[in-house]
Tab-separated table of C-alpha atoms and ligand atoms in Angstrom:
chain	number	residue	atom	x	y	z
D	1	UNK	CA	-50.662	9.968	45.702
D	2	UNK	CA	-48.237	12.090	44.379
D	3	UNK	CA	-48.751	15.835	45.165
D	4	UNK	CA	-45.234	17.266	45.555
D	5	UNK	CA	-45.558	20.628	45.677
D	6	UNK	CA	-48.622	19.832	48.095
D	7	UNK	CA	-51.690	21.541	45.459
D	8	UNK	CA	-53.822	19.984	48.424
D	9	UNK	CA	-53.286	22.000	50.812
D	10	UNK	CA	-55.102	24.903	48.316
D	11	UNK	CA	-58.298	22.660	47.698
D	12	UNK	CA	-61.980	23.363	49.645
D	13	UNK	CA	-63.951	21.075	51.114
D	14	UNK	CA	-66.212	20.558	47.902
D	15	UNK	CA	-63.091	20.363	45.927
D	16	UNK	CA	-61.552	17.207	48.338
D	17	UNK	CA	-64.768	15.644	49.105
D	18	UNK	CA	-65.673	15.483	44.739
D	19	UNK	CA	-62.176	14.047	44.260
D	20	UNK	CA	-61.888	11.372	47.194
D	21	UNK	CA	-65.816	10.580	46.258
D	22	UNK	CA	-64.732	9.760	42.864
D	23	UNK	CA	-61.378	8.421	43.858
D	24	UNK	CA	-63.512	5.590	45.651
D	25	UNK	CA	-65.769	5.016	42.782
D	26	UNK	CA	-63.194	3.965	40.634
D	27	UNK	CA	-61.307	1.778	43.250
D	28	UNK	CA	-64.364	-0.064	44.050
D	29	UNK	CA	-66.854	0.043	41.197
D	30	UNK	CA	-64.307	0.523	38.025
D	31	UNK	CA	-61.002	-0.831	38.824
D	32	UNK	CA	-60.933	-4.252	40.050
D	33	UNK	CA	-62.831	-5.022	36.489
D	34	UNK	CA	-60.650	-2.312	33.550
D	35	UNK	CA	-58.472	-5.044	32.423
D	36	UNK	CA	-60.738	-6.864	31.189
D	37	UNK	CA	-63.071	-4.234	29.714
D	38	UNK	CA	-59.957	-3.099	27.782
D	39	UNK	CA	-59.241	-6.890	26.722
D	40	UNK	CA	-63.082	-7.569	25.581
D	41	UNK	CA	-63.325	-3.956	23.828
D	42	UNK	CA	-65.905	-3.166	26.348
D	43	UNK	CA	-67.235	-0.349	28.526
D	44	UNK	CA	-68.825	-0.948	31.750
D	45	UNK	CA	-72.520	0.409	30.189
D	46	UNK	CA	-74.054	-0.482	33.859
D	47	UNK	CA	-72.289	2.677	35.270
D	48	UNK	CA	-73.264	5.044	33.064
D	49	UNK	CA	-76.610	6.109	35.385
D	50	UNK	CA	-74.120	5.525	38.146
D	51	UNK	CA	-71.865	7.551	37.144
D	52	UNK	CA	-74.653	10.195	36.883
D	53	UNK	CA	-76.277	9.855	40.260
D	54	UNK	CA	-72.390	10.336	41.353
D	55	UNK	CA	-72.690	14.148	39.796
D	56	UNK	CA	-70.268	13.210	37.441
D	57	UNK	CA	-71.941	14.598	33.758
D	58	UNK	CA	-70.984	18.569	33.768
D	59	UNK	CA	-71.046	19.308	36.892
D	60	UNK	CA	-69.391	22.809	36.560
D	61	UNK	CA	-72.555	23.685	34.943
D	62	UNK	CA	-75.890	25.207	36.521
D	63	UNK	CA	-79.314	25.188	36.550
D	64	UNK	CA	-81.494	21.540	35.501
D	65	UNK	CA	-80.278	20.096	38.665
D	66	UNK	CA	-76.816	20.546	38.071
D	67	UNK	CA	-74.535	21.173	40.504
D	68	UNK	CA	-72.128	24.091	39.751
D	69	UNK	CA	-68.609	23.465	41.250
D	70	UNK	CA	-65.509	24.959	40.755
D	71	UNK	CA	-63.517	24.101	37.807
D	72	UNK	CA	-60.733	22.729	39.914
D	73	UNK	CA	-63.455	20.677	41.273
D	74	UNK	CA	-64.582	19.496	38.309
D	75	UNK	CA	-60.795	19.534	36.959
D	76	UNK	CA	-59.957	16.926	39.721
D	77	UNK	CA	-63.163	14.250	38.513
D	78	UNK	CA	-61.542	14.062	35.138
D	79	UNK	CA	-58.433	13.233	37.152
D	80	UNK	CA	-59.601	10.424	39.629
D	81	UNK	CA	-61.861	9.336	36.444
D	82	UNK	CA	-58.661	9.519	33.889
D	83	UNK	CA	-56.250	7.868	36.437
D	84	UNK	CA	-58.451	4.717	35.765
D	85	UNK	CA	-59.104	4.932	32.506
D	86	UNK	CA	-59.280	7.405	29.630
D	87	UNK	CA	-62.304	5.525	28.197
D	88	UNK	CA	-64.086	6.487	31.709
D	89	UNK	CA	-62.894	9.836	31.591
D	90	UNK	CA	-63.635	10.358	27.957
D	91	UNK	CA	-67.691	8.851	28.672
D	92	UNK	CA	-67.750	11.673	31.226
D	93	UNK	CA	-66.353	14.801	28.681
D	94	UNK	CA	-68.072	13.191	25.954
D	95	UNK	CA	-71.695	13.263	27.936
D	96	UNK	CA	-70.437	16.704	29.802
D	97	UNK	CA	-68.111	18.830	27.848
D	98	UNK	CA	-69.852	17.960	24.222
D	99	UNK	CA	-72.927	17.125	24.467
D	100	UNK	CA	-74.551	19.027	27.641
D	101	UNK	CA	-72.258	22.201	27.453
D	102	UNK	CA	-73.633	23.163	24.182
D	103	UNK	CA	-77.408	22.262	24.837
D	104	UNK	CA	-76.664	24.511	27.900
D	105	UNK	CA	-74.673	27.587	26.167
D	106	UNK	CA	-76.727	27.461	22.789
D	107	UNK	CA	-80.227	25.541	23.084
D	108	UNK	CA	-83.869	26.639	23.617
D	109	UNK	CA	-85.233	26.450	27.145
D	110	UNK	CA	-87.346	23.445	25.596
D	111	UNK	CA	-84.034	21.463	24.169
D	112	UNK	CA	-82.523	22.526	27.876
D	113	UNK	CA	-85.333	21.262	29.574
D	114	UNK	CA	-85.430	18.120	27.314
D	115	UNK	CA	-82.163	16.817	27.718
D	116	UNK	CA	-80.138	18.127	29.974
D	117	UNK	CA	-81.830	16.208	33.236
D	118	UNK	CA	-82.243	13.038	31.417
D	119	UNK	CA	-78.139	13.329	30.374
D	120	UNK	CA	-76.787	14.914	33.794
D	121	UNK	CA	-78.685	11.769	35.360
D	122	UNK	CA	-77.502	9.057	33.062
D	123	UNK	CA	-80.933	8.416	31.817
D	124	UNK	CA	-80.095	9.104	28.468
D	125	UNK	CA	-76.643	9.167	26.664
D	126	UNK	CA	-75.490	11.590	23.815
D	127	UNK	CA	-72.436	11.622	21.615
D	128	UNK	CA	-70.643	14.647	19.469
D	129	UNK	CA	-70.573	14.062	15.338
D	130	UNK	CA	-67.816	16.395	14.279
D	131	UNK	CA	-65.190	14.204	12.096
D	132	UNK	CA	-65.630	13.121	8.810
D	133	UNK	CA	-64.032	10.147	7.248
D	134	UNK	CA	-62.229	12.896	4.751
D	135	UNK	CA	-62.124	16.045	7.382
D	136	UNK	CA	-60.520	15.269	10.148
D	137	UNK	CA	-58.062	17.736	11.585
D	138	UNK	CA	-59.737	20.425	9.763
D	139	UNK	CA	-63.190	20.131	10.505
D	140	UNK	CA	-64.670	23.321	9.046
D	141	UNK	CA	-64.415	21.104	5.267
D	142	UNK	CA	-67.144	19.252	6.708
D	143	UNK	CA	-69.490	18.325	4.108
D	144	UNK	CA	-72.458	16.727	6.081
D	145	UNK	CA	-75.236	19.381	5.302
D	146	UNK	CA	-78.812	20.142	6.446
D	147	UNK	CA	-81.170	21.790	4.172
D	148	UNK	CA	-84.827	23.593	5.215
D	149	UNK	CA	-88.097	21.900	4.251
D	150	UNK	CA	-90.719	23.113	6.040
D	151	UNK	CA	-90.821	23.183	9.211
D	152	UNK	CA	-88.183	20.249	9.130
D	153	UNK	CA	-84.441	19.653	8.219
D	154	UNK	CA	-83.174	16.941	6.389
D	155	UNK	CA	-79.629	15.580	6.736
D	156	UNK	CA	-77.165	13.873	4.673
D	157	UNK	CA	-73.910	12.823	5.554
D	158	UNK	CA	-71.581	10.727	7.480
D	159	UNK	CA	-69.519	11.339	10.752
D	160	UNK	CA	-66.734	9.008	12.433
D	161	UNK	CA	-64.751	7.977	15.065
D	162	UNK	CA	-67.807	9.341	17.399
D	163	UNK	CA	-67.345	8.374	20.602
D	164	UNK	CA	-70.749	6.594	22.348
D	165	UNK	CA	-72.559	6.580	18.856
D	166	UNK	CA	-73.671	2.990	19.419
D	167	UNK	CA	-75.062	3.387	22.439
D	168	UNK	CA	-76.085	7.249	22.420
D	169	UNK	CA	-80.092	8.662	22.046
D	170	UNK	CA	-79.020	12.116	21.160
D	171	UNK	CA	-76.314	13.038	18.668
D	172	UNK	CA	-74.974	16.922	18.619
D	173	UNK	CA	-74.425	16.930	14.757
D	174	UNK	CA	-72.179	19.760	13.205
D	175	UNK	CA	-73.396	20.406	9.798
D	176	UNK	CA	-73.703	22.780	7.519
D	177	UNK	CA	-77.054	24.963	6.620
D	178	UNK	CA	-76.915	24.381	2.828
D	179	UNK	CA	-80.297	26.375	2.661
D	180	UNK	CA	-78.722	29.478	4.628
D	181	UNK	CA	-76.102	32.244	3.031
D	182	UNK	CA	-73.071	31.542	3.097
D	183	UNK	CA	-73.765	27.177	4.380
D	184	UNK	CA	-73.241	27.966	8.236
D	185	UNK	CA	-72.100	25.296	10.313
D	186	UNK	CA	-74.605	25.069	12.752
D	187	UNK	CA	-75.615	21.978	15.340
D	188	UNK	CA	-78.278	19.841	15.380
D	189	UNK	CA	-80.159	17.796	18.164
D	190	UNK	CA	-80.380	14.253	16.020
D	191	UNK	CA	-82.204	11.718	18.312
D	192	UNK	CA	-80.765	7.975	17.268
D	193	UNK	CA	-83.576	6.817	16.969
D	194	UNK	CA	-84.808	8.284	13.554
D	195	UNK	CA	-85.335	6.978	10.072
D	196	UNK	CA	-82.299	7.366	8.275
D	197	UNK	CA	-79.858	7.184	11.150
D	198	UNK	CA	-77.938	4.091	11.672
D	199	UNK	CA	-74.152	3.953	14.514
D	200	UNK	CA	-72.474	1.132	13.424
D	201	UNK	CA	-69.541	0.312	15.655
D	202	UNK	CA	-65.617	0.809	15.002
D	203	UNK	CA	-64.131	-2.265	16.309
D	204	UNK	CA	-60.458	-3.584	16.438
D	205	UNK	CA	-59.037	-0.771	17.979
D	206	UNK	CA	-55.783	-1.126	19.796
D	207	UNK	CA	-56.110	1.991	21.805
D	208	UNK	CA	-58.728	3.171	23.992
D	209	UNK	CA	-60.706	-0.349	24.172
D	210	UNK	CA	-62.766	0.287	27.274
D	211	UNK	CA	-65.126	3.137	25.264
D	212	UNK	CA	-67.310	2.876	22.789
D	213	UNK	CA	-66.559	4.099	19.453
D	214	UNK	CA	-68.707	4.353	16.437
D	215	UNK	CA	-69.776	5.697	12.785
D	216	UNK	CA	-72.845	8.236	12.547
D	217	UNK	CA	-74.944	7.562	8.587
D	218	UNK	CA	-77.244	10.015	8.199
D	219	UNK	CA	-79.237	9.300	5.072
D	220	UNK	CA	-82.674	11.753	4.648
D	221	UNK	CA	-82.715	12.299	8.343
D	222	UNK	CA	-85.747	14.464	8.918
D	223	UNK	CA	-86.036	16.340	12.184
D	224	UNK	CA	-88.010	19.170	13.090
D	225	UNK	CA	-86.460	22.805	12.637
D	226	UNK	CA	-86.753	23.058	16.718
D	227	UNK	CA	-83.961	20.880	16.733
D	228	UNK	CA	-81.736	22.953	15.534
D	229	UNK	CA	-79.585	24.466	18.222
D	230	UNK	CA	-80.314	28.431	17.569
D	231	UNK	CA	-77.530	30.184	19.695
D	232	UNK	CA	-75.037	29.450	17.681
D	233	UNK	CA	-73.393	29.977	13.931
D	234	UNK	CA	-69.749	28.731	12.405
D	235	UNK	CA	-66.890	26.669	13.642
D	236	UNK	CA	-67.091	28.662	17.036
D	237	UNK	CA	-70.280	26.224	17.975
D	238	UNK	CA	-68.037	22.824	17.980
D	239	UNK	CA	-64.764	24.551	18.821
D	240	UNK	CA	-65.842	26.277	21.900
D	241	UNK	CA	-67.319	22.669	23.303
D	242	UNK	CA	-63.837	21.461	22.101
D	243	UNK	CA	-61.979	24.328	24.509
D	244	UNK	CA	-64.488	22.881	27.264
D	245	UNK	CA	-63.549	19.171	26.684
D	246	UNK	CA	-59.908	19.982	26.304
D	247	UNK	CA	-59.797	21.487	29.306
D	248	UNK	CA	-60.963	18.274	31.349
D	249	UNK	CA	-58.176	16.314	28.994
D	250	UNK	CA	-55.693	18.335	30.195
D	251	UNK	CA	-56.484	17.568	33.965
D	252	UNK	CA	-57.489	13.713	33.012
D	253	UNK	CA	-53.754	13.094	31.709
D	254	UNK	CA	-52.405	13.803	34.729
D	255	UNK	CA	-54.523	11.480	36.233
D	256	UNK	CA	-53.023	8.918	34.313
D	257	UNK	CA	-49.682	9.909	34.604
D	258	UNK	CA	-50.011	9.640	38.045
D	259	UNK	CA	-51.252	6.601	38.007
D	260	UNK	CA	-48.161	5.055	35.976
D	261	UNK	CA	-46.076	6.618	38.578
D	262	UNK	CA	-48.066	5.440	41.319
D	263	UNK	CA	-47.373	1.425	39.711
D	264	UNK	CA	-44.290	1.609	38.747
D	265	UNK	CA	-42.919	3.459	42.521
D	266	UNK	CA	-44.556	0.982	44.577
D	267	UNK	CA	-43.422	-1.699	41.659
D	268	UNK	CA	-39.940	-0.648	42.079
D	269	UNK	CA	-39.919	-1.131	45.544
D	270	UNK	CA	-41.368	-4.683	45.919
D	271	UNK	CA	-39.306	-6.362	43.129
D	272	UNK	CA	-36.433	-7.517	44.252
D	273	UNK	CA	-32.733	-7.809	42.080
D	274	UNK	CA	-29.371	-8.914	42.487
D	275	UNK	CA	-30.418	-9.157	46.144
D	276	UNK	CA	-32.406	-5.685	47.128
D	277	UNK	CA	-35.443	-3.507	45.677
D	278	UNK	CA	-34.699	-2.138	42.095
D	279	UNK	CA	-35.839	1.148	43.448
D	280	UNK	CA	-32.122	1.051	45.167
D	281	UNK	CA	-30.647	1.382	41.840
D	282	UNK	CA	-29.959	5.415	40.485
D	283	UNK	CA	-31.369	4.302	37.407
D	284	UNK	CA	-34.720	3.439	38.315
D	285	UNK	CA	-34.684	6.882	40.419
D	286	UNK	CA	-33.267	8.518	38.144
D	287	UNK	CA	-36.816	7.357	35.924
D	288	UNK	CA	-38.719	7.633	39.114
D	289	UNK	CA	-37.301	11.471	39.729
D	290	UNK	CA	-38.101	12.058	35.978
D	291	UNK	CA	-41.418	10.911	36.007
D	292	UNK	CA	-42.495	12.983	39.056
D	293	UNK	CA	-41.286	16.026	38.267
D	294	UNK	CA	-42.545	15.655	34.515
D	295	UNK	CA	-46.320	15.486	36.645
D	296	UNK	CA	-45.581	17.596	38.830
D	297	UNK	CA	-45.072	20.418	36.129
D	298	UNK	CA	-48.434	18.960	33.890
D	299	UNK	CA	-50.169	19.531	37.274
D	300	UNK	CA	-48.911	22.991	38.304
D	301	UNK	CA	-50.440	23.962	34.283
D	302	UNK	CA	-53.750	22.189	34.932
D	303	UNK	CA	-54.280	23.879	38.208
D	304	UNK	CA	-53.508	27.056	36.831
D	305	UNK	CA	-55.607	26.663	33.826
D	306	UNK	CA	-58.266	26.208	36.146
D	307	UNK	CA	-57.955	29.362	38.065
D	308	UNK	CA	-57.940	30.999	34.669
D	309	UNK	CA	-61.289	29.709	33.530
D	310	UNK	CA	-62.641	30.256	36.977
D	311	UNK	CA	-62.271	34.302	36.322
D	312	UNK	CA	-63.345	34.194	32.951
D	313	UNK	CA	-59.396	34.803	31.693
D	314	UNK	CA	-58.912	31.731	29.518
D	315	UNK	CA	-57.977	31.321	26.178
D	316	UNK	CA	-58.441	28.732	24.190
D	317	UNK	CA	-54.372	28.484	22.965
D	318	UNK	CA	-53.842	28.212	27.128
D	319	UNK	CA	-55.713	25.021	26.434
D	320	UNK	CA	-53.881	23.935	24.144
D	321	UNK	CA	-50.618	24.439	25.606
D	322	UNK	CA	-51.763	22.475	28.419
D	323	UNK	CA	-53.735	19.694	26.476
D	324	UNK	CA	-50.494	19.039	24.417
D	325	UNK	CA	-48.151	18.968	26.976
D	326	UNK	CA	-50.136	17.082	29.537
D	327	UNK	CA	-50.861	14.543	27.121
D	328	UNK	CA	-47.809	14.116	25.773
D	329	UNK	CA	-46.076	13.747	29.558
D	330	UNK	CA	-48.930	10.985	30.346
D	331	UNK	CA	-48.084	9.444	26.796
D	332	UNK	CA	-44.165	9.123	27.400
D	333	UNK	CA	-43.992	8.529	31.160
D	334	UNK	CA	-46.736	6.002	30.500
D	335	UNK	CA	-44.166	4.154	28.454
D	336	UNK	CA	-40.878	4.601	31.019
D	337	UNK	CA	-43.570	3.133	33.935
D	338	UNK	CA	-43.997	0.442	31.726
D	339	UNK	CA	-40.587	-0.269	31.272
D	340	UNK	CA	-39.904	-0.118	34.823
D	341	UNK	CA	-42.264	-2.942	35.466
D	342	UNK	CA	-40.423	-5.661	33.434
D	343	UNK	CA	-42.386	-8.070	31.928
D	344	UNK	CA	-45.088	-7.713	34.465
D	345	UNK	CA	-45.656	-4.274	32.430
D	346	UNK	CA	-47.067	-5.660	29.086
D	347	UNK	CA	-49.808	-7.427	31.173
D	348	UNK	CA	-52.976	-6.427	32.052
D	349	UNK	CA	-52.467	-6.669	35.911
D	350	UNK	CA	-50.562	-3.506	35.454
D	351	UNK	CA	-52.270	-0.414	34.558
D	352	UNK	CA	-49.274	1.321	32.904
D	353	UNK	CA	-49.604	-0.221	29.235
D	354	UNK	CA	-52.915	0.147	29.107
D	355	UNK	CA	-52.803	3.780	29.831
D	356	UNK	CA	-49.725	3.835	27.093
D	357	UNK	CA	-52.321	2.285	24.332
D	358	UNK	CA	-55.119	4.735	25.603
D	359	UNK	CA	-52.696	8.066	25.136
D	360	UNK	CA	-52.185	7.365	21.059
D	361	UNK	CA	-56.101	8.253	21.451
D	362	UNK	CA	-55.025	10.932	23.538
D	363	UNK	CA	-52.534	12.389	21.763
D	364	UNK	CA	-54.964	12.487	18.034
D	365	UNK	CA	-58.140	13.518	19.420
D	366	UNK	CA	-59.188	16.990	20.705
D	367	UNK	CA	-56.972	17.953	18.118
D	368	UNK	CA	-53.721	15.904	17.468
D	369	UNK	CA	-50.464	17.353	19.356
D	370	UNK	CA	-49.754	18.569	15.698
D	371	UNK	CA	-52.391	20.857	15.292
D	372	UNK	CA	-51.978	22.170	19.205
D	373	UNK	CA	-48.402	23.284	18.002
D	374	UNK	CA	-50.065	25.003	15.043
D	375	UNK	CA	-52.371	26.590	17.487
D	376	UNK	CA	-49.145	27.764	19.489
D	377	UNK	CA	-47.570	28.531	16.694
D	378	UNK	CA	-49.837	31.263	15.804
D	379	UNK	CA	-50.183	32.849	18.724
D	380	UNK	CA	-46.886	33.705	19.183
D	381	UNK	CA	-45.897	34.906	15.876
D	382	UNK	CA	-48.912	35.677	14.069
D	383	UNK	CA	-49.017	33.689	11.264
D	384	UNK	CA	-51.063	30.380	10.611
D	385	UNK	CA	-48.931	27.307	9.412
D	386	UNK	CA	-52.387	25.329	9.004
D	387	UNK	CA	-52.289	25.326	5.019
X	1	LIG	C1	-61.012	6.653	19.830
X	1	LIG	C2	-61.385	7.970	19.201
X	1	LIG	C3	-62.507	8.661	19.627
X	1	LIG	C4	-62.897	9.848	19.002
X	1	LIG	N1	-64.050	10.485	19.407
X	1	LIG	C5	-64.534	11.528	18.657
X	1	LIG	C6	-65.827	12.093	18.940
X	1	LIG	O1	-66.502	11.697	19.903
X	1	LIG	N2	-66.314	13.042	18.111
X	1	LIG	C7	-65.603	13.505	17.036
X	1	LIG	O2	-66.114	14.358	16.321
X	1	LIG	N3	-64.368	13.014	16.758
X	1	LIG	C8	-63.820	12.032	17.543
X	1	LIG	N4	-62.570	11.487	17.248
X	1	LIG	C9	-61.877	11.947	16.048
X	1	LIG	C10	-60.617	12.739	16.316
X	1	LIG	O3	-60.945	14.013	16.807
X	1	LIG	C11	-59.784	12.766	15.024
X	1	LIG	O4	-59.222	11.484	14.864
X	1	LIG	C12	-58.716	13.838	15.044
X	1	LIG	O5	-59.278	15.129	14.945
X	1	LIG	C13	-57.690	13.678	13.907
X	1	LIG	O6	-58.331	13.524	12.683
X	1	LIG	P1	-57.906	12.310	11.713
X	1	LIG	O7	-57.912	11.052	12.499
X	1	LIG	O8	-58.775	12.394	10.512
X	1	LIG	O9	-56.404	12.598	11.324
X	1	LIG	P2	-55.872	13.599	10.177
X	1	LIG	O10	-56.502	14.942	10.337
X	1	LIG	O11	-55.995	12.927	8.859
X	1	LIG	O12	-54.333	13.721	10.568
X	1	LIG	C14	-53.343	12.718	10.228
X	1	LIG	C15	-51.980	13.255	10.661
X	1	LIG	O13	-51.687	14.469	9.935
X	1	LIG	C16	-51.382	15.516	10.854
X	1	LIG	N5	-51.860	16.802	10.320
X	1	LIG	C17	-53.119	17.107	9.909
X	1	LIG	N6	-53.179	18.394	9.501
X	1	LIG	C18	-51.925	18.894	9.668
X	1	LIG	C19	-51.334	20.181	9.424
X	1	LIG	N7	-52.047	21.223	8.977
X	1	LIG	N8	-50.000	20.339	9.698
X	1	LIG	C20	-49.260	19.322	10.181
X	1	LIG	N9	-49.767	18.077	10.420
X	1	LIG	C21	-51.077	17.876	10.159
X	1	LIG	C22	-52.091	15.144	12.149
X	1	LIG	O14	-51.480	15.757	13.272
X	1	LIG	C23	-51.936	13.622	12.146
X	1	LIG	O15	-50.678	13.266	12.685
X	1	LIG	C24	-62.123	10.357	17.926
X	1	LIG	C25	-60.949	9.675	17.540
X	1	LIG	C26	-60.573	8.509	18.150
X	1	LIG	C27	-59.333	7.791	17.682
């Protein structure tokens, strides 16, 4: 696997054995069936408790059985998790990064208690409601409220593009508290199960197929005031589980990357042109020199993001630099891997066009590559370009 600047040599012994453990879950359990869970529009729903005896739901958190690692640790899951799919990797930030992380920073012992053993096991599955059909990139327009009666809330709204709605007992809604001065965004445990809610499905995508996408209506929803999550008020609630989520993005796209480069190396060597291996030709190196250094740089960021976050130095524009660019290496070197394969490449044999279609996901969500330049932007002069 490619590790040029040998980044291995650096990892402990919790670090290796959580990335060769899930390495080996997605050779044997994931892989041999992705093609065609990305053909069907499917996700393999039988690995979801799997996937959480495996550790794999937040583990950089603590407490309610959870294990704590390091963040490289947990940086190099979304890796081995990514470099199969994004629609695997993005069940695991989805479940860990938006839905656990802010039951664990921001919920009452009881919500803790509640959820977050059931969801770090796989026993029960949550999703994140932040966009709106009309707010997208700018989520704080949001217009999906929750007003006091009682000792109950009642929502009203509608949320989309959610991954995991369909298939998810616990929604973390972002809405605002149209009783409260001032409307406060504030998040809200919604269990699916409630009168009022209904997750229809988005289908026909062309771009991360192997996840499950859906709508979130929430018509009169009424769930008790507990419910509410109470350590936290405004956009900082959904951004700061964004920062978390991004984070594991940034490491996933390598992951992918890698995997492209892995295909189209060992491609390049077996297929055989005007008489040798195309890999003989200073073209194909040439794209094969590219690509590795290209990942090799996206690495060196996500390794040093991690180190950041470890000592409580991170910002959340470092995770943007290193969401955008990341993403954007695995999105073009995605395509050049595919390319290098020939016709083979627009199969689903090959994993490199597959991870191509998955990146335009990539690339929009967890904040488009647009609004990560904005973010940039005004860091280093000062002045937001947002409106
Ligand atoms: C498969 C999938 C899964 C998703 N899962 C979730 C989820 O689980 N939970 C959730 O809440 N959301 C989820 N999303 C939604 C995702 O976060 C949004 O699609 C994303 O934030 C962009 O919003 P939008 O699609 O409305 O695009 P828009 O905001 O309408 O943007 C359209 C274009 O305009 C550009 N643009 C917007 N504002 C500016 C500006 N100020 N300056 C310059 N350019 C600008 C954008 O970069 C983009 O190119 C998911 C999306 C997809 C596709």
């Amino acid at each position: 696997m490619l590790d040029y600047v040998g980044l291995e040599s650096d990892l402990g012994e919790e670090e290796r054995l959580i990335r060769d453990t899930a390495r080996r879950f997605v050779e044997e359990r994931v892989r041999p069936d992705i093609g065609d869970h990305f053909q069907e529009g499917t996700f393999p729903t039988e690995l979801i408790e799997e996937m959480g005896e495996m550790g794999f739901y937040a583990p950089n958190l603590d407490g309610y059985g959870l294990p704590n690692v390091s963040e490289t640790a947990y940086g190099l899951l979304m890796q081995e998790l990514e470099a199969c799919d994004s629609g695997l990797r993005s069940m695991a930030s989805v479940q860990g990064a938006l839905v656990m992380y802010p039951i664990h920073a921001f919920g009452s012992d009881e919500q803790k208690e509640r959820w977050l053993p059931a969801l770090g096991e796989g026993e029960a599955v949550g999703c994140f409601g932040l966009t709106e059909p009309e707010h997208g990139s700018n989520p704080s327009a949001m217009e999906t409220t929750a007003e006091a009666d009682g000792d109950e809330y009642v929502l009203n709204g509608s949320k989309t593009w959610i991954t995991n709605s369909p298939i998810a007992d616990v929604a973390v809604v972002w809405a605002r508290e149209s009783s409260a001065e001032g409307t406060p965004v504030r998040g809200f445990l919604v269990e699916t199960d409630r009168d009022g809610v209904t997750t229809a499905a988005i289908h026909d995508k062309l771009s991360l197929r192997a996840s499950i996408t859906g709508e979130i209506s929430l018509q009169n929803v009424r769930i008790p005031a507990e419910n509410r999550l109470p350590g936290v008020e405004g956009m900082k609630g959904p951004l700061s589980c964004l920062t978390q989520a991004r984070f594991g993005i940034a490491w996933g796209a390598v992951g992918a990357a890698r995997d492209c480069f892995e295909q189209a190396r060992e491609y390049a060597l077996d297929r055989d042109q005007f008489g040798g291996p195309i890999a003989r030709f200073q073209l194909q190196q040439e794209k094969l020199a590219e690509m590795a250094t290209e990942i090799t740089t996206a690495q060196l960021l996500a390794y040093r993001l991690a180190e950041l976050k470890e000592r409580g130095d991170l910002r959340p524009q470092h995770v943007s630099m290193a969401k955008r660019n990341n993403v954007r290496t695995a999105r073009d070197q995605s395509r050049v891997a595919r390319e290098m394969l020939g016709g083979n490449g627009i199969t689903t044999d090959y994993s490199p066009m597959r991870h191509m279609a998955n990146m335009e996901t990539v690339y929009t969500y967890e904040g488009t590559h647009d609004i990560h330049s904005l973010i940039l932007g005004e860091d280093l002069t000062g002045i937001a370009a947002f409106e």
